[in-house]
Coordinates of C-alpha atoms in Angstrom, one line a residue:
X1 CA -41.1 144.8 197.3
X2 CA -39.4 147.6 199.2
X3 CA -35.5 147.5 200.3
X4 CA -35.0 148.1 204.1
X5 CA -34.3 152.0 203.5
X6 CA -37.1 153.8 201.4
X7 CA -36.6 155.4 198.1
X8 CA -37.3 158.9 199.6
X9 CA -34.7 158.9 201.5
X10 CA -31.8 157.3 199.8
X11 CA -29.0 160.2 199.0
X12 CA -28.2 160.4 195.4
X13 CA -24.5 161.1 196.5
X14 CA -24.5 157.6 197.4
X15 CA -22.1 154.8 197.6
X16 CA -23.1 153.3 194.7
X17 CA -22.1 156.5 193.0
X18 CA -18.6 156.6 194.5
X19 CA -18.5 152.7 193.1
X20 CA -19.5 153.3 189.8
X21 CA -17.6 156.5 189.1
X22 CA -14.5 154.5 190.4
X23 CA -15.8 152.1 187.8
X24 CA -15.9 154.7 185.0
X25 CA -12.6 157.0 185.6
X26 CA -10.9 153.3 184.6
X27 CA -12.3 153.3 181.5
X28 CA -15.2 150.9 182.1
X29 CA -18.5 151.9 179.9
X30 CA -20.6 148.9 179.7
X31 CA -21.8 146.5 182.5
X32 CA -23.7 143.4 182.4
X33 CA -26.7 142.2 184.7
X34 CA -30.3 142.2 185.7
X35 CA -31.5 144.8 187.8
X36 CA -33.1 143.8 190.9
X37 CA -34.8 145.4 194.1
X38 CA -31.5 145.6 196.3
X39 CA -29.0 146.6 193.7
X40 CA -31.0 149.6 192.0
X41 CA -28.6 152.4 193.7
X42 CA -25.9 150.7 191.6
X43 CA -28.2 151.2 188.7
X44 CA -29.2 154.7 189.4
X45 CA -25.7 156.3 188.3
X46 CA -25.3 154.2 184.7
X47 CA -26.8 156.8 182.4
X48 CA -25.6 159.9 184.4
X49 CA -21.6 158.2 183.8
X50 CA -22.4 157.3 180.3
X51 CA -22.1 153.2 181.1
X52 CA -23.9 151.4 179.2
X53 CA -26.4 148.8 180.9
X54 CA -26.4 145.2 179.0
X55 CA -29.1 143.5 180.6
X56 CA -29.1 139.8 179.7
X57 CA -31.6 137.0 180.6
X58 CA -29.5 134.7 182.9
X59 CA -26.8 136.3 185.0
X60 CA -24.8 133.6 184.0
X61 CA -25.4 135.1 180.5
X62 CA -24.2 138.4 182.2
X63 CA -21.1 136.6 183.3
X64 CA -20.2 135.3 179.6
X65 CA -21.1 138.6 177.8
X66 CA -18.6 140.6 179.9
X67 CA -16.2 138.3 179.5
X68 CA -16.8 138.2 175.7
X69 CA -16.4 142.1 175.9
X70 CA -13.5 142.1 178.4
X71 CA -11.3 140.4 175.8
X72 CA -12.5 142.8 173.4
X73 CA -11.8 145.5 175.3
X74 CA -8.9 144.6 177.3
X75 CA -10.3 145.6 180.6
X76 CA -11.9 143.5 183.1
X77 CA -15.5 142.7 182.6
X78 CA -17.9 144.2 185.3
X79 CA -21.1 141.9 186.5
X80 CA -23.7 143.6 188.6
X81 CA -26.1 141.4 190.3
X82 CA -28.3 141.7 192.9
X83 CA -28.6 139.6 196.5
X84 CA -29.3 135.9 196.6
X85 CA -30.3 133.9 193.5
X86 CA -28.7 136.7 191.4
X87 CA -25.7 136.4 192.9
X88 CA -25.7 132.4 192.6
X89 CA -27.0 132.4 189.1
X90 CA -23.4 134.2 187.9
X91 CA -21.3 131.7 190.0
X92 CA -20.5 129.1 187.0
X93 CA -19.6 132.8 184.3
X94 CA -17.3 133.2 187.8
X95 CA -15.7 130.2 188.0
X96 CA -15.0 130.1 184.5
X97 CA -13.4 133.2 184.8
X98 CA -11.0 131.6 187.4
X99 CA -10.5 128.5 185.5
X100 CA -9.4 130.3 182.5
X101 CA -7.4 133.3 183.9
X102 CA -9.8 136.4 183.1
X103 CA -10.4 139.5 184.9
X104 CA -14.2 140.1 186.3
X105 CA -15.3 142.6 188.8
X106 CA -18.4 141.4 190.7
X107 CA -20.6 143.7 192.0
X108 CA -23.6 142.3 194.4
X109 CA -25.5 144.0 197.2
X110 CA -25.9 142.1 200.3
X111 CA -27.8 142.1 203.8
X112 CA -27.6 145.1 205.7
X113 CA -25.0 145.3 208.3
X114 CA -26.0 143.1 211.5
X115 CA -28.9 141.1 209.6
X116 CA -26.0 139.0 208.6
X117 CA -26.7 134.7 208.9
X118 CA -30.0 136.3 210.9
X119 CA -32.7 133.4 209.0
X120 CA -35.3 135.5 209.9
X121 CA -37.2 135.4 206.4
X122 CA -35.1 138.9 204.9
X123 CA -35.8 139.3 200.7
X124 CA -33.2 137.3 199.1
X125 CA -31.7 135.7 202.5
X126 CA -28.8 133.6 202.2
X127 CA -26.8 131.9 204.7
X128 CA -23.0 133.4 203.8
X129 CA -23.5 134.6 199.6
X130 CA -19.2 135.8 200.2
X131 CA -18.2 132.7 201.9
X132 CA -19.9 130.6 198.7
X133 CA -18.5 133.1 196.3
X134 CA -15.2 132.8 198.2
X135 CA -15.2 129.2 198.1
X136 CA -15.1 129.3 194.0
X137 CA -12.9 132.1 193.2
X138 CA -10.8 133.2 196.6
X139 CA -11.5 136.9 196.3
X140 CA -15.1 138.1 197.5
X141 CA -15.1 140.7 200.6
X142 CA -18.2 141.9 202.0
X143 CA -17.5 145.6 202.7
X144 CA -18.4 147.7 205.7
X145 CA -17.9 151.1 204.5
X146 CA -18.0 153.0 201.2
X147 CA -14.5 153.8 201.0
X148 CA -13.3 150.0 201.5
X149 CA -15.3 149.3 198.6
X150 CA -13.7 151.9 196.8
X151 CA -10.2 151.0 197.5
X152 CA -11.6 147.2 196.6
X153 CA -12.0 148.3 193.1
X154 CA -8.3 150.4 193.0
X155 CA -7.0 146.7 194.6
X156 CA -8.8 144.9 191.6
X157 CA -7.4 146.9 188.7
X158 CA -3.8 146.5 190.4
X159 CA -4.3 142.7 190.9
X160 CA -5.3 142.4 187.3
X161 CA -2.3 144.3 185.8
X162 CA 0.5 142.7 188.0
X163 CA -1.0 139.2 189.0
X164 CA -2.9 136.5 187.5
X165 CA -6.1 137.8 186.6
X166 CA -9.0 136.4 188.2
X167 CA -12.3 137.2 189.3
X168 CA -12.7 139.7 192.2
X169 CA -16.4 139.8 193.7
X170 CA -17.1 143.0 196.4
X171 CA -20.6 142.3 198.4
X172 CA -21.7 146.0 199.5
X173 CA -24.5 145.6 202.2
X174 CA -27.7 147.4 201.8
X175 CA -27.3 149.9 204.3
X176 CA -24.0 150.8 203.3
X177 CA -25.0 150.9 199.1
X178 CA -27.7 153.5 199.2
X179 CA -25.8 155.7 202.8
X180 CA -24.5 158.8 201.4
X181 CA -20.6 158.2 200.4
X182 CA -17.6 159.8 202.6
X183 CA -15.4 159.3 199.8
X184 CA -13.7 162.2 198.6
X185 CA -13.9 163.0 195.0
X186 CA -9.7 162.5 194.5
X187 CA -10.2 159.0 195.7
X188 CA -12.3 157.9 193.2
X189 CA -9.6 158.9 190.3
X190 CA -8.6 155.9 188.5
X191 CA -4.5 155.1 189.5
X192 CA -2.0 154.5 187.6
X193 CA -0.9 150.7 187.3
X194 CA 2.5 150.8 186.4
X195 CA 4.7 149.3 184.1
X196 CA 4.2 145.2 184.0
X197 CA 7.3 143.9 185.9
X198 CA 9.7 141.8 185.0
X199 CA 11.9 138.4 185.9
X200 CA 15.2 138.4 187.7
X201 CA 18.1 139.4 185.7
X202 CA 20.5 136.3 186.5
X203 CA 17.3 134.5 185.6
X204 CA 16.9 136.4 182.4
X205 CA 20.6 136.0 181.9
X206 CA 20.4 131.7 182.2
X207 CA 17.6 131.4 180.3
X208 CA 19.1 133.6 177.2
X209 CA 22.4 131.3 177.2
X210 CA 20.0 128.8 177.0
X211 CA 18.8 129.7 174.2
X212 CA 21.5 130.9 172.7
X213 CA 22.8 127.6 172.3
X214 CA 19.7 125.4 171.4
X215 CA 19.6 124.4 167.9
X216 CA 15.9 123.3 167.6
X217 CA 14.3 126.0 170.0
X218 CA 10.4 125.2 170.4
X219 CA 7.6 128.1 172.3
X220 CA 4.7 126.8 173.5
X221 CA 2.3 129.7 174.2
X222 CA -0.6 130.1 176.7
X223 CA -3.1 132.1 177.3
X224 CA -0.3 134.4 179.7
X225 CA 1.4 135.3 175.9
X226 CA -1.4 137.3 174.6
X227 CA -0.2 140.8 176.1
X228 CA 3.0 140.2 174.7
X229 CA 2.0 142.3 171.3
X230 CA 4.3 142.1 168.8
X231 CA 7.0 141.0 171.3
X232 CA 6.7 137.4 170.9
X233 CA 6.9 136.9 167.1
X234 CA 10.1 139.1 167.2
X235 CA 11.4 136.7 169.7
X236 CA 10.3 134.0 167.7
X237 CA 11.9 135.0 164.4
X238 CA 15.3 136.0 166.6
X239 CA 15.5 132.4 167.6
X240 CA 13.7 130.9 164.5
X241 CA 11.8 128.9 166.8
X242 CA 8.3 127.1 165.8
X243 CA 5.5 129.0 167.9
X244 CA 2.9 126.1 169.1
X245 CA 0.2 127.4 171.1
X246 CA -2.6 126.4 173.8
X247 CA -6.3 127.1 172.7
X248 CA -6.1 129.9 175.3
X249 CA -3.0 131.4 173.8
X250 CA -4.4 131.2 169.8
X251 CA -3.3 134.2 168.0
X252 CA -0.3 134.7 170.0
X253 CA 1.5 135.2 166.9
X254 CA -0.4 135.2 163.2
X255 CA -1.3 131.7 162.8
X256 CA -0.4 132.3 158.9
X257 CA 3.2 133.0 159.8
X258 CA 5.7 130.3 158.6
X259 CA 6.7 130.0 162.4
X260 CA 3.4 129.3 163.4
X261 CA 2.5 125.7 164.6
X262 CA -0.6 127.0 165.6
X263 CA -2.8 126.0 168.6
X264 CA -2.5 122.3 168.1
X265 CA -0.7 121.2 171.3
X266 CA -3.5 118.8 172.2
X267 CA -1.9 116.8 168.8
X268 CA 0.4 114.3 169.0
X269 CA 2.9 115.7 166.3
X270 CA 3.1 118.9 168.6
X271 CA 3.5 117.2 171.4
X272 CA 6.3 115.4 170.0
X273 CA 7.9 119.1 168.7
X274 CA 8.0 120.3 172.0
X275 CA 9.6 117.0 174.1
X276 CA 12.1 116.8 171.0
X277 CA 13.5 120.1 171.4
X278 CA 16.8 121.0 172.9
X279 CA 15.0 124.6 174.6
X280 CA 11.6 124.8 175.3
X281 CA 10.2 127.7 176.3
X282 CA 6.6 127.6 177.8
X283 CA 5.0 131.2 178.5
X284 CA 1.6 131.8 180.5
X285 CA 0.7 128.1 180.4
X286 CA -0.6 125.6 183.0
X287 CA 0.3 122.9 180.8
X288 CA -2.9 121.3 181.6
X289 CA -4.7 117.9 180.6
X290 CA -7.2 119.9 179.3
X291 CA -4.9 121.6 176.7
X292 CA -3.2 118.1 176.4
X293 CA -6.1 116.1 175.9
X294 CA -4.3 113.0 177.6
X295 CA -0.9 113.6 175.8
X296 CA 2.3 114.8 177.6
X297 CA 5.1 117.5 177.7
X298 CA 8.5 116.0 178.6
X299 CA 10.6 118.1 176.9
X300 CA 14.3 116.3 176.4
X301 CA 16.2 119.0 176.2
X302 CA 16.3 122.4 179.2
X303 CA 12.5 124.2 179.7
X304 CA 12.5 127.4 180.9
X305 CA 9.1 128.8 181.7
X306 CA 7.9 132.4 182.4
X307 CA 4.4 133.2 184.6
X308 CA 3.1 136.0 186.6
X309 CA 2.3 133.3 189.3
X310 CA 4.5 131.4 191.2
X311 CA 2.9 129.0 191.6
X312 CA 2.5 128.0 188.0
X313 CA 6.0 127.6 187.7
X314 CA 6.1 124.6 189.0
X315 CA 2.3 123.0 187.8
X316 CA 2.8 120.0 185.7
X317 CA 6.3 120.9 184.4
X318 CA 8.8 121.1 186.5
X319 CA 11.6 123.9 184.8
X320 CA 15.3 124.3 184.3
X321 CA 14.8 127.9 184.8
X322 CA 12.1 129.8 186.3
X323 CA 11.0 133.5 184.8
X324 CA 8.6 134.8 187.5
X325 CA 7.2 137.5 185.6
X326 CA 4.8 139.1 183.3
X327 CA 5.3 138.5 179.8
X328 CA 4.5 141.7 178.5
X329 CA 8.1 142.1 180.6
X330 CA 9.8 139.2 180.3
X331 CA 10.0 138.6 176.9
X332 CA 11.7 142.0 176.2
X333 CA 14.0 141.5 178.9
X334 CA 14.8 138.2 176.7
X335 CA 14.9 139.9 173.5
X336 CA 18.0 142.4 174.8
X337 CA 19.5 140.0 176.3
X338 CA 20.0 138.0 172.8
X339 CA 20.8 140.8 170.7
X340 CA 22.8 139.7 167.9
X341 CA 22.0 136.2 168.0
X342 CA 22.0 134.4 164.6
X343 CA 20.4 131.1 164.6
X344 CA 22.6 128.1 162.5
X345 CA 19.4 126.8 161.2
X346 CA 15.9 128.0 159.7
X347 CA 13.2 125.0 160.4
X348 CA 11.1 124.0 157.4
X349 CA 7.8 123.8 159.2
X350 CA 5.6 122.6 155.7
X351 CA 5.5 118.9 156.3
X352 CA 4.3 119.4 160.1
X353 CA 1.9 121.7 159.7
X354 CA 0.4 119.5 156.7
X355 CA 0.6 116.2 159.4
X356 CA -0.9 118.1 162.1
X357 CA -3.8 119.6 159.5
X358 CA -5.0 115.4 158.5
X359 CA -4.1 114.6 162.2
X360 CA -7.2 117.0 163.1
X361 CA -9.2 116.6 159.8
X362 CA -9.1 112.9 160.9
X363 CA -11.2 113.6 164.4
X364 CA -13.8 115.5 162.6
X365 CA -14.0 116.3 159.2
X366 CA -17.6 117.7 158.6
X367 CA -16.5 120.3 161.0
X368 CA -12.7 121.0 159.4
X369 CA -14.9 121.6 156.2
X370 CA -17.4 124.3 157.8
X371 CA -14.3 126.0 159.4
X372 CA -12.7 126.2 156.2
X373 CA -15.4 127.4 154.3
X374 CA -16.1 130.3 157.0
X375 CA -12.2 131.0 156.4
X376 CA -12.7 131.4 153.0
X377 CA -15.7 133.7 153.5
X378 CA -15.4 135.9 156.8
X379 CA -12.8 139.2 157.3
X380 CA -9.7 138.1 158.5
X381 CA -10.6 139.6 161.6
X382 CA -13.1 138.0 162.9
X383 CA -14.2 137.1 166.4
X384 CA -15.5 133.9 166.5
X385 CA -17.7 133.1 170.0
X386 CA -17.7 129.1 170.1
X387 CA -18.8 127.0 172.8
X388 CA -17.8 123.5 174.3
X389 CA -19.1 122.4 171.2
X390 CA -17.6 119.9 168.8
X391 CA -17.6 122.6 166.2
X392 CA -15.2 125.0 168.6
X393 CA -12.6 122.5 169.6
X394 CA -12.9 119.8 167.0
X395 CA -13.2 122.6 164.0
X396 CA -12.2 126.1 164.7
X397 CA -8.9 126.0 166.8
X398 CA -7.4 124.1 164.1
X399 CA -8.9 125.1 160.5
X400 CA -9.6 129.1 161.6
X401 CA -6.6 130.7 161.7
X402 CA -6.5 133.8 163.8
X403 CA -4.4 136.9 163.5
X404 CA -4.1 138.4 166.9
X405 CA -5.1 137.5 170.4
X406 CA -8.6 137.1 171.7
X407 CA -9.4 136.5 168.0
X408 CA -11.3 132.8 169.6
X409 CA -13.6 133.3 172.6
X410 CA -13.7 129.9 174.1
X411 CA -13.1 128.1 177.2
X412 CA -11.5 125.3 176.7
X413 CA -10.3 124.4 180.7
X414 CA -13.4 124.7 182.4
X415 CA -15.4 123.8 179.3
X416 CA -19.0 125.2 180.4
X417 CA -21.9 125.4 178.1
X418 CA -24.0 128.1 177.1
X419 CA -20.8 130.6 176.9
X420 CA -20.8 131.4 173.2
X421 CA -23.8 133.1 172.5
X422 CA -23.3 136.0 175.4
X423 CA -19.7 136.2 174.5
X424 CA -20.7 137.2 171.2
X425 CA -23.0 140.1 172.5
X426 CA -20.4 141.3 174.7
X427 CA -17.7 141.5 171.9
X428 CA -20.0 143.0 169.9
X429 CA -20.8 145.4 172.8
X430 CA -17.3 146.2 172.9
X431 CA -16.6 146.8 169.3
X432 CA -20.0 147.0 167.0
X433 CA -17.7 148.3 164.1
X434 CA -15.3 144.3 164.1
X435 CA -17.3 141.3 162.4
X436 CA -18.4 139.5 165.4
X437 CA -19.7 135.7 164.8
X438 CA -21.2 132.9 167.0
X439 CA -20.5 129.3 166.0
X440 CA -21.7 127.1 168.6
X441 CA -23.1 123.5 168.5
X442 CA -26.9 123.6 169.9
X443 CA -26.7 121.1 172.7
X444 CA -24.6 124.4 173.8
X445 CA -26.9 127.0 172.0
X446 CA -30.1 125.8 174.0
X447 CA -27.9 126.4 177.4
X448 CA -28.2 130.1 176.5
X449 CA -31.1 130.5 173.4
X450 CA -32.9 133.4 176.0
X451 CA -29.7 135.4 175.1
X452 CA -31.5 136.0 171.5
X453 CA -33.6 138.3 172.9
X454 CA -31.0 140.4 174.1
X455 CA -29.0 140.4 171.4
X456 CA -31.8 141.9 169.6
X457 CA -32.1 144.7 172.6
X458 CA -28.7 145.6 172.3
X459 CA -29.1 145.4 168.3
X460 CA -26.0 144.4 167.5
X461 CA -25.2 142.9 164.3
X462 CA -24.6 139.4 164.9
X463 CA -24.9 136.1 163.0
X464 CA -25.1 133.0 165.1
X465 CA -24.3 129.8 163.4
X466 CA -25.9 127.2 164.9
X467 CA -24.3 123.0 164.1
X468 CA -26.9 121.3 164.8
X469 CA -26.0 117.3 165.3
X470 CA -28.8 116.2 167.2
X471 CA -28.1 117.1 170.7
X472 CA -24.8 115.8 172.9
X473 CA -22.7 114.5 170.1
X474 CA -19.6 114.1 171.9
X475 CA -20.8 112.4 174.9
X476 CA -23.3 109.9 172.7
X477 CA -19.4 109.1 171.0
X478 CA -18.3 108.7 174.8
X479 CA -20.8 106.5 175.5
X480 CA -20.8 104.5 172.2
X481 CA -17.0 104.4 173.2
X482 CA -17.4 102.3 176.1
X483 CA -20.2 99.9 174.8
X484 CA -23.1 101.7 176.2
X485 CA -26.6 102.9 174.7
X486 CA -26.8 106.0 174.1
X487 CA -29.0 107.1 176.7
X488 CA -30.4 111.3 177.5
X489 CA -27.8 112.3 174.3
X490 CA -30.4 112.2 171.2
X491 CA -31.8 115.2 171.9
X492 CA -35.7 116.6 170.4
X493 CA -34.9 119.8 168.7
X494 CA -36.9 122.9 168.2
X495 CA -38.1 124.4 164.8
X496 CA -35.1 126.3 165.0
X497 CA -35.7 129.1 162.3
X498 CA -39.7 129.8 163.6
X499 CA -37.8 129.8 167.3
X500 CA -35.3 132.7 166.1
X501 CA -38.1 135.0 164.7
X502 CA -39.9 134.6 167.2
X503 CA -37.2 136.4 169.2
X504 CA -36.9 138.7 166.1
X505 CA -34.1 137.3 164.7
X506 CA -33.5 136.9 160.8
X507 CA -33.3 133.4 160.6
X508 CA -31.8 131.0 157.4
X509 CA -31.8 127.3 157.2
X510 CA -28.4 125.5 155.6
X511 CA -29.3 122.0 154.4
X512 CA -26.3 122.0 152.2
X513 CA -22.7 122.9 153.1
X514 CA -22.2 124.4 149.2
X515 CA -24.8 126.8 150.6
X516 CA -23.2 128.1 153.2
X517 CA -20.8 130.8 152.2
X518 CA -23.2 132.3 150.4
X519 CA -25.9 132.4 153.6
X520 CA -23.2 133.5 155.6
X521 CA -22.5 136.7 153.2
X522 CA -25.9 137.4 153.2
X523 CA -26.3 137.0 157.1
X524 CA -23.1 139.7 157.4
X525 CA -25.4 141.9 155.3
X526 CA -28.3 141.8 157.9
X527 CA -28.8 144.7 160.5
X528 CA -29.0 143.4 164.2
X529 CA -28.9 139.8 164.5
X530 CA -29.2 136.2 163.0
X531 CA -29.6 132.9 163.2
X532 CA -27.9 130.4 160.5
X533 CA -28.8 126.7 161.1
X534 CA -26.9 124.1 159.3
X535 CA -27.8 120.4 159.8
X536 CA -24.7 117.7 160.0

C-alpha cells in the first residue's frame, strides 16, 4: 500500500528530517518501533544521523525497551510508531510511562491535514488517535506545520528537565511528515536546559531548623531522588538519618551503606521507622498504596517533603513544609543550609535491617533464596529487568541490593506485564559493555516471549532467567485467599528450552537451585542472548 503522496516525490529535506536531527543534536542515538507505511519518512533519516533502529515485535515492546534504555541512558526514550493500530499497541508502554514518572517522546504519523474524523475508509483510519493518546497521558498535539513539531521536541526536553517527566506524544500528519521542512538549520540545535531549580529559601531555611533539631531523622526516598547523585547520601550521613526507600527510588543511596534501610517501605518495620520519627523527610515520592502495600505513613513527628510537582506535595501526605523543587536542587540548597551540623546520636540500624530481611523472607522464601544466590554470583553492577512478577517484588527489591539508581527496572505502580524482557534489550542497547539480566516470572515472560527474537537481532548479550511457577501465582494465592477455586491461573506451559532455540537463543534448564550459580556464570559467558529456566 501506497501513502497519499508518492515516493517520487517526497523531498528528502523533509520534515521528518528536521524531527529526527532535532532528535539527534540531544543526544538521542537509538529509537524503538516497527516501521510502517505512513511513518517511513521518519525512518529514512536513521542511518544517515547514526540512530540506531531497535525494531521490536509489539510496539508495546517498543515502549518498554526505550524505557529500559532511557534509564540507562538518562535521556528520554523515543517510540516511533506509525498511524492507527501502531499507535494503540504502544498506549499501555505509554501509560506506564505516566504512572511511573519517565520521560518518552512519541512519535506517530497521522491523517493528512483535512482528512481528519473524515470515516471515509483512509489506511489506518481512526476516529481522534491524539484525543485517545491525550486521554492517558495529557500531552499528545497533533501538529500542523514542521516547525511546531520542532519546537514540540525543544518543549519536551525542557518539560523533562524542569517538571515531572512524563510521556509527550507529537502526531505529525502525513502531508506535513514527508512536505519539505521550512525549518532553518539553527533551529534544530539542541538548547540548553539549564540548571534544575530549586525550593524557596525561607522554605529551605524551615525545613533545615527542622532538621536541625530532630533527633531520630528518617528519609524516605522515591523515585524523584535518583538525580540527586551523590547529594543524598552526604545529606544522609550530615543528619545520620536511616535512608528507607520506594521500589522506584532503590539505589538512591548504596543499599550496603550502614544508613541504608533499603527499599522496604511496603514493610511494616519501615513503616513504623518513618511515623516514629521526629523529621521525616519524603523526596520525589507519591507515597502511594502501591509502594505501601495497604500500610500507612503518619509520621508523629514534622514532614517536610520536596517534588518538582505541586501537586504532589500535598498527595497522600499532607506536609509541615513544602519544598517545591527538583531534588537535584533542593537537596544542596539543604545541605548549605546545615553546614556544621553535628548529630547527638548515630542510629544502630543492625537489628532492623535483620527484622525487615525475615519480615520479607517470610512472604516468599524460594524467591529470597534465588535473589541471594544471583547476589552472590552477578557484578555488583548489574541491571536487573524484572516484571510484575513474584520474583521482582517478592525477591529482588529486598534480597538484591543495588548500588546506584536505575540499578532495578520495574514498575511497581502501574504494575503491567510483559515489561521485563524489552527493558532488558533497551538497557542493553544503551550500554552493551554493563552486565544486563532479565529475571521475570513467565506468566509475565509469555506477555512478551516475541521479544526473543529481537533480542537476538540486536545481538546483545543477555541472559533471561525465567521463574517458572506454573502460570499466575499471585493471583491463584488471591483467589485461594478468599475461598475460591483457582480458576484461568494454572497455566499450560511451553517446552521452554526447545521454545528459546527456536528463536536462537542458548537455552539451559535449572531443576535445582544448587545449580544455579553455576548456569548463571556460564550464561554470562554466552555471546548474544539466553534463556535460563528454573522450576519452583
Amino acid at each position: 500500500m501506497t501513502s497519499s503522496i508518492q515516493s517520487s516525490s517526497i523531498p528528502t529535506n523533509n520534515v521528518g528530517l528536521a524531527v529526527m536531527t532535532t532528535l539527534r543534536n540531544y543526544g538521542i542515538d537509538a529509537i524503538f518501533g516497527i516501521p510502517g507505511t505512513h511513518n517511513l519518512e521518519f525512518y529514512r533519516h536513521l542511518e544517515p544521523l547514526g540512530i540506531r533502529p531497535v525494531t521490536t515485535r509489539h510496539e508495546q515492546g517498543a515502549g518498554y525497551g526505550s524505557d529500559g534504555w532511557s534509564q540507562i541512558k538518562g535521556l528520554p526514550g523515543v517510540v516511533i510508531t506509525t498511524s492507527g493500530p501502531g499507535l494503540l499497541n504502544a498506549m499501555s508502554a505509554a501509560a506506564t510511562s505516566y504512572c511511573e514518572s519517565r520521560p518518552m517522546i512519541i512519535l506517530s504519523p497521522g491523517a493528512p491535514r483535512g482528512s481528519e474524523f473524515s470515516d471515509i475508509g483512509l489506511l489506518h483510519e481512526t476516529k481522534d488517535p491524539t484525543g485517545a493518546v491525550r486521554a492517558l497521558i495529557g500531552r499528545s498535539t497533533r501538529v500542523s506545520s514542521g516547525s511546531e513539531a520542532v519546537e514540540l521536541i525543544h518543549e519536551a526536553f525542557a518539560f523533562f528537565a524542569h517538571g515531572r517527566p512524563r510521556p509527550v506524544h507529537i502526531e505529525v500528519p502525513l502531508d506535513v511528515l514527508e512536505a519539505a521542512s521550512d525549518v532553518e538549520p539553527s533551529a534544530l540545535e539542541a538548547r540548553p536546559l539549564g540548571a534544575p531549580k530549586g525550593a524557596a529559601d525561607d522554605a529551605v531555611a524551615t525545613a533545615a531548623d527542622i532538621l536541625r533539631r530532630a533527633s531520630n531523622p528518617v528519609i524516605l526516598a522515591g523515585g524523584g531522588s535518583l538525580g540527586t547523585g551523590g547529594t543524598l547520601l552526604e545529606l544522609a550521613e550530615l543528619l545520620r538519618a536511616p535512608v528507607v526507600t520506594t521500589i522506584n527510588g532503590k539505589g538512591a543511596i548504596p543499599e550496603t551503606h550502614p544508613l541504608s534501610i533499603g527499599s522496604e517501605i511496603r514493610l511494616a518495620a519501615a513503616q513504623d521507622l518513618c511515623n516514629s520519627s521526629d523529621a521525616l523527610l519524603v523526596i520525589g515520592s507519591k507515597v502511594g498504596e502501591s509502594e505501601l502495600w495497604g500500610g500507612k505513613i503518619v509520621p508523629q513527628g514534622n514532614c517536610i517533603r520536596i517534588d518538582i510537582d505541586h501537586s504532589q506535595l500535598e498527595c497522600n501526605l499532607s506536609p509541615d513544609v513544602e519544598l517545591l523543587g527538583n531534588a537535584a536542587a533542593v537537596v544542596p540548597q539543604l545541605l548549605v543550609a546545615l553546614a556544621g551540623h553535628v548529630p547527638a546520636v548515630t542510629p544502630d540500624l543492625a537489628p532492623l535491617r535483620l527484622e525487615l530481611r525475615e519480615e520479607a523472607r517470610s512472604m516468599a522464601p524460594v524467591l529470597a533464596q534465588i535473589n541471594e544466590i544471583l547476589a552472590g554470583v552477578l557484578p555488583a553492577d548489574t541491571v536487573i529487568a524484572g516484571d510484575s512478577s513474584q520474583i521482582t517484588y517478592f525477591g529482588t527489591t529486598s534480597f538484591f541490593p543495588m548500588q546506584q539508581p536505575h540499578q532495578l527496572l520495574y514498575t511497581p505502580a502501574y504494575a503491567t506485564l510483559g515489561y521485563g524482557l524489552p527493558a532488558a534489550i533497551g538497557a542493553k542497547v544503551a550500554d552493551p559493555d554493563r552486565p544486563v539480566v532479565g529475571l521475570i516470572g513467565d506468566g509475565a515472560l509469555m506477555f512478551a516471549v516475541q521479544e526473543f527474537i529481537t533480542a537476538v537481532e540486536q545481538g546483545v548479550d543477555l541472559p533471561i532467567i525465567c521463574i517458572n511457577n506454573g502460570g499466575y501465582g499471585e493471583i491463584r494465592q488471591n483467589m485461594e485467599d478468599r475461598d475460591l477455586v483457582p480458576v484461568g491461573v494454572n497455566l499450560t506451559q511451553p517446552d521452554w528450552v526447545r521454545l528459546a532455540e527456536g528463536f536462537g537463543l542458548t537455552a539451559f534448564n535449572v531443576e535445582s537451585l544448587d545449580k544455579l550459580a553455576g548456569v548463571v556464570t556460564e550464561a554470562l559467558a554466552v555471546k548474544g542472548p539466553s534463556l535460563i529456566h528454573v522450576s519452583i
